[in-house]
Amino acid sequence: MSQQQSPNDVSIDAIPVDIANTQSGAVKPADVPEEIRSITRGLASDQPPTNPLVVLKAARWWYIHGKGGTDPAFRWAIEWARHLATDTPSDVDQFDEFLEYLVAVGFADENAALR
């Protein structure tokens, strides 16, 4: 790994981590990388991602850039990964909270049916 990273923009993979905006809780749609945006919207769709590693990638981003462990997108991604790993029912209340959060951060409007 000879790639140079600035101290303000670190990444483990192709998704950058903006150190200055970690756990700010003020996520703007324009600040979300396209891959994370796509995974997040996929988690709200009729055919969510089935690869736990992909889901955990989004969870990590939302944990770092959202509200930490209380971020609804992070919590739903973890819940969905748990569902995939254990084949047990997922928490419907967390899903509803996640959908409301998508509206709050501007990923969907209130009238959009993401399901």
PDB file of C-alpha atoms in Angstrom:
ATOM      1  CA  MET A   1       0.000   0.000   0.000  1.00  0.00           C
ATOM      2  CA  SER A   2       1.955   2.942  -1.220  1.00  0.00           C
ATOM      3  CA  GLN A   3      -1.064   5.208  -1.627  1.00  0.00           C
ATOM      4  CA  GLN A   4      -0.740   8.413   0.384  1.00  0.00           C
ATOM      5  CA  GLN A   5      -3.662   9.531   2.542  1.00  0.00           C
ATOM      6  CA  SER A   6      -4.095  12.934   4.065  1.00  0.00           C
ATOM      7  CA  PRO A   7      -4.759  13.044   7.818  1.00  0.00           C
ATOM      8  CA  ASN A   8      -8.247  14.462   7.154  1.00  0.00           C
ATOM      9  CA  ASP A   9      -9.372  11.825   4.664  1.00  0.00           C
ATOM     10  CA  VAL A  10      -8.578   8.244   5.634  1.00  0.00           C
ATOM     11  CA  SER A  11     -10.029   5.057   4.178  1.00  0.00           C
ATOM     12  CA  ILE A  12      -9.818   1.339   4.710  1.00  0.00           C
ATOM     13  CA  ASP A  13     -11.274   0.606   1.302  1.00  0.00           C
ATOM     14  CA  ALA A  14     -12.530   2.803  -1.522  1.00  0.00           C
ATOM     15  CA  ILE A  15     -14.980   4.589   0.808  1.00  0.00           C
ATOM     16  CA  PRO A  16     -13.285   7.652   2.341  1.00  0.00           C
ATOM     17  CA  VAL A  17     -13.683   8.487   6.007  1.00  0.00           C
ATOM     18  CA  ASP A  18     -13.834  12.235   6.557  1.00  0.00           C
ATOM     19  CA  ILE A  19     -12.274  12.622  10.005  1.00  0.00           C
ATOM     20  CA  ALA A  20     -13.619  16.172  10.458  1.00  0.00           C
ATOM     21  CA  ASN A  21     -17.220  14.962  10.087  1.00  0.00           C
ATOM     22  CA  THR A  22     -17.131  11.817  12.199  1.00  0.00           C
ATOM     23  CA  GLN A  23     -20.204  11.224  14.351  1.00  0.00           C
ATOM     24  CA  SER A  24     -21.534  14.683  13.646  1.00  0.00           C
ATOM     25  CA  GLY A  25     -25.048  13.384  13.161  1.00  0.00           C
ATOM     26  CA  ALA A  26     -25.610  16.044  10.498  1.00  0.00           C
ATOM     27  CA  VAL A  27     -25.574  13.878   7.368  1.00  0.00           C
ATOM     28  CA  LYS A  28     -26.365  15.611   4.092  1.00  0.00           C
ATOM     29  CA  PRO A  29     -27.281  13.465   1.066  1.00  0.00           C
ATOM     30  CA  ALA A  30     -24.542  15.110  -0.998  1.00  0.00           C
ATOM     31  CA  ASP A  31     -21.919  14.002   1.556  1.00  0.00           C
ATOM     32  CA  VAL A  32     -22.807  10.318   1.248  1.00  0.00           C
ATOM     33  CA  PRO A  33     -20.648   8.408  -1.263  1.00  0.00           C
ATOM     34  CA  GLU A  34     -22.652   6.911  -4.130  1.00  0.00           C
ATOM     35  CA  GLU A  35     -21.884   3.319  -3.103  1.00  0.00           C
ATOM     36  CA  ILE A  36     -23.147   3.907   0.446  1.00  0.00           C
ATOM     37  CA  ARG A  37     -26.185   5.792  -0.865  1.00  0.00           C
ATOM     38  CA  SER A  38     -27.006   2.861  -3.141  1.00  0.00           C
ATOM     39  CA  ILE A  39     -26.605   0.264  -0.383  1.00  0.00           C
ATOM     40  CA  THR A  40     -28.655   2.371   2.039  1.00  0.00           C
ATOM     41  CA  ARG A  41     -31.494   2.797  -0.428  1.00  0.00           C
ATOM     42  CA  GLY A  42     -31.252  -0.902  -1.208  1.00  0.00           C
ATOM     43  CA  LEU A  43     -31.782  -1.676   2.466  1.00  0.00           C
ATOM     44  CA  ALA A  44     -35.153   0.071   2.174  1.00  0.00           C
ATOM     45  CA  SER A  45     -36.198  -1.699  -1.009  1.00  0.00           C
ATOM     46  CA  ASP A  46     -38.133  -4.860  -1.791  1.00  0.00           C
ATOM     47  CA  GLN A  47     -34.883  -6.596  -2.677  1.00  0.00           C
ATOM     48  CA  PRO A  48     -32.296  -5.551  -0.071  1.00  0.00           C
ATOM     49  CA  PRO A  49     -28.659  -6.630  -0.347  1.00  0.00           C
ATOM     50  CA  THR A  50     -28.021 -10.220   0.673  1.00  0.00           C
ATOM     51  CA  ASN A  51     -24.266 -10.006   1.163  1.00  0.00           C
ATOM     52  CA  PRO A  52     -23.558  -9.253   4.843  1.00  0.00           C
ATOM     53  CA  LEU A  53     -20.166  -7.726   3.984  1.00  0.00           C
ATOM     54  CA  VAL A  54     -21.827  -5.167   1.713  1.00  0.00           C
ATOM     55  CA  VAL A  55     -24.383  -4.361   4.412  1.00  0.00           C
ATOM     56  CA  LEU A  56     -21.656  -4.008   7.049  1.00  0.00           C
ATOM     57  CA  LYS A  57     -19.756  -1.620   4.766  1.00  0.00           C
ATOM     58  CA  ALA A  58     -22.758   0.726   4.868  1.00  0.00           C
ATOM     59  CA  ALA A  59     -23.175   0.161   8.612  1.00  0.00           C
ATOM     60  CA  ARG A  60     -19.580   1.219   9.187  1.00  0.00           C
ATOM     61  CA  TRP A  61     -20.001   4.391   7.148  1.00  0.00           C
ATOM     62  CA  TRP A  62     -23.194   5.392   8.989  1.00  0.00           C
ATOM     63  CA  TYR A  63     -21.595   4.626  12.358  1.00  0.00           C
ATOM     64  CA  ILE A  64     -18.621   6.870  11.563  1.00  0.00           C
ATOM     65  CA  HIS A  65     -20.465   9.718   9.841  1.00  0.00           C
ATOM     66  CA  GLY A  66     -23.910   9.520  11.446  1.00  0.00           C
ATOM     67  CA  LYS A  67     -24.886   9.355  15.094  1.00  0.00           C
ATOM     68  CA  GLY A  68     -22.624   6.482  16.042  1.00  0.00           C
ATOM     69  CA  GLY A  69     -24.304   3.456  17.564  1.00  0.00           C
ATOM     70  CA  THR A  70     -27.651   5.236  17.756  1.00  0.00           C
ATOM     71  CA  ASP A  71     -27.805   6.122  14.049  1.00  0.00           C
ATOM     72  CA  PRO A  72     -30.950   4.513  12.577  1.00  0.00           C
ATOM     73  CA  ALA A  73     -29.207   3.617   9.295  1.00  0.00           C
ATOM     74  CA  PHE A  74     -26.368   1.968  11.230  1.00  0.00           C
ATOM     75  CA  ARG A  75     -28.794   0.114  13.504  1.00  0.00           C
ATOM     76  CA  TRP A  76     -30.898  -1.161  10.593  1.00  0.00           C
ATOM     77  CA  ALA A  77     -27.830  -2.287   8.631  1.00  0.00           C
ATOM     78  CA  ILE A  78     -26.604  -4.229  11.672  1.00  0.00           C
ATOM     79  CA  GLU A  79     -30.078  -5.682  12.199  1.00  0.00           C
ATOM     80  CA  TRP A  80     -30.277  -6.718   8.539  1.00  0.00           C
ATOM     81  CA  ALA A  81     -26.799  -8.297   8.676  1.00  0.00           C
ATOM     82  CA  ARG A  82     -27.910 -10.214  11.799  1.00  0.00           C
ATOM     83  CA  HIS A  83     -31.001 -11.388   9.928  1.00  0.00           C
ATOM     84  CA  LEU A  84     -28.866 -12.566   7.004  1.00  0.00           C
ATOM     85  CA  ALA A  85     -26.426 -14.381   9.270  1.00  0.00           C
ATOM     86  CA  THR A  86     -28.981 -16.095  11.506  1.00  0.00           C
ATOM     87  CA  ASP A  87     -32.061 -16.326   9.263  1.00  0.00           C
ATOM     88  CA  THR A  88     -34.225 -14.971  12.076  1.00  0.00           C
ATOM     89  CA  PRO A  89     -36.951 -12.341  11.632  1.00  0.00           C
ATOM     90  CA  SER A  90     -35.790  -8.747  11.659  1.00  0.00           C
ATOM     91  CA  ASP A  91     -37.140  -6.012  13.922  1.00  0.00           C
ATOM     92  CA  VAL A  92     -40.006  -4.227  12.139  1.00  0.00           C
ATOM     93  CA  ASP A  93     -39.836  -1.253  14.533  1.00  0.00           C
ATOM     94  CA  GLN A  94     -36.178  -0.663  13.629  1.00  0.00           C
ATOM     95  CA  PHE A  95     -37.088  -0.815   9.958  1.00  0.00           C
ATOM     96  CA  ASP A  96     -39.813   1.808  10.418  1.00  0.00           C
ATOM     97  CA  GLU A  97     -37.367   4.043  12.315  1.00  0.00           C
ATOM     98  CA  PHE A  98     -34.855   3.575   9.489  1.00  0.00           C
ATOM     99  CA  LEU A  99     -37.432   4.621   6.870  1.00  0.00           C
ATOM    100  CA  GLU A 100     -38.290   7.747   8.886  1.00  0.00           C
ATOM    101  CA  TYR A 101     -34.582   8.536   9.138  1.00  0.00           C
ATOM    102  CA  LEU A 102     -34.189   8.306   5.347  1.00  0.00           C
ATOM    103  CA  VAL A 103     -36.826  11.012   5.046  1.00  0.00           C
ATOM    104  CA  ALA A 104     -35.077  13.119   7.713  1.00  0.00           C
ATOM    105  CA  VAL A 105     -31.688  12.984   5.957  1.00  0.00           C
ATOM    106  CA  GLY A 106     -33.210  13.622   2.528  1.00  0.00           C
ATOM    107  CA  PHE A 107     -32.874  10.175   0.946  1.00  0.00           C
ATOM    108  CA  ALA A 108     -36.619   9.915   0.413  1.00  0.00           C
ATOM    109  CA  ASP A 109     -39.691  12.081   0.670  1.00  0.00           C
ATOM    110  CA  GLU A 110     -42.574  11.252   2.982  1.00  0.00           C
ATOM    111  CA  ASN A 111     -44.796  10.145   0.125  1.00  0.00           C
ATOM    112  CA  ALA A 112     -42.242   7.816  -1.440  1.00  0.00           C
ATOM    113  CA  ALA A 113     -42.911   4.157  -0.948  1.00  0.00           C
ATOM    114  CA  LEU A 114     -39.447   2.680  -0.584  1.00  0.00           C
ATOM    115  CA  ARG A 115     -40.710  -0.821   0.024  1.00  0.00           C
TER     116      ARG A 115
END
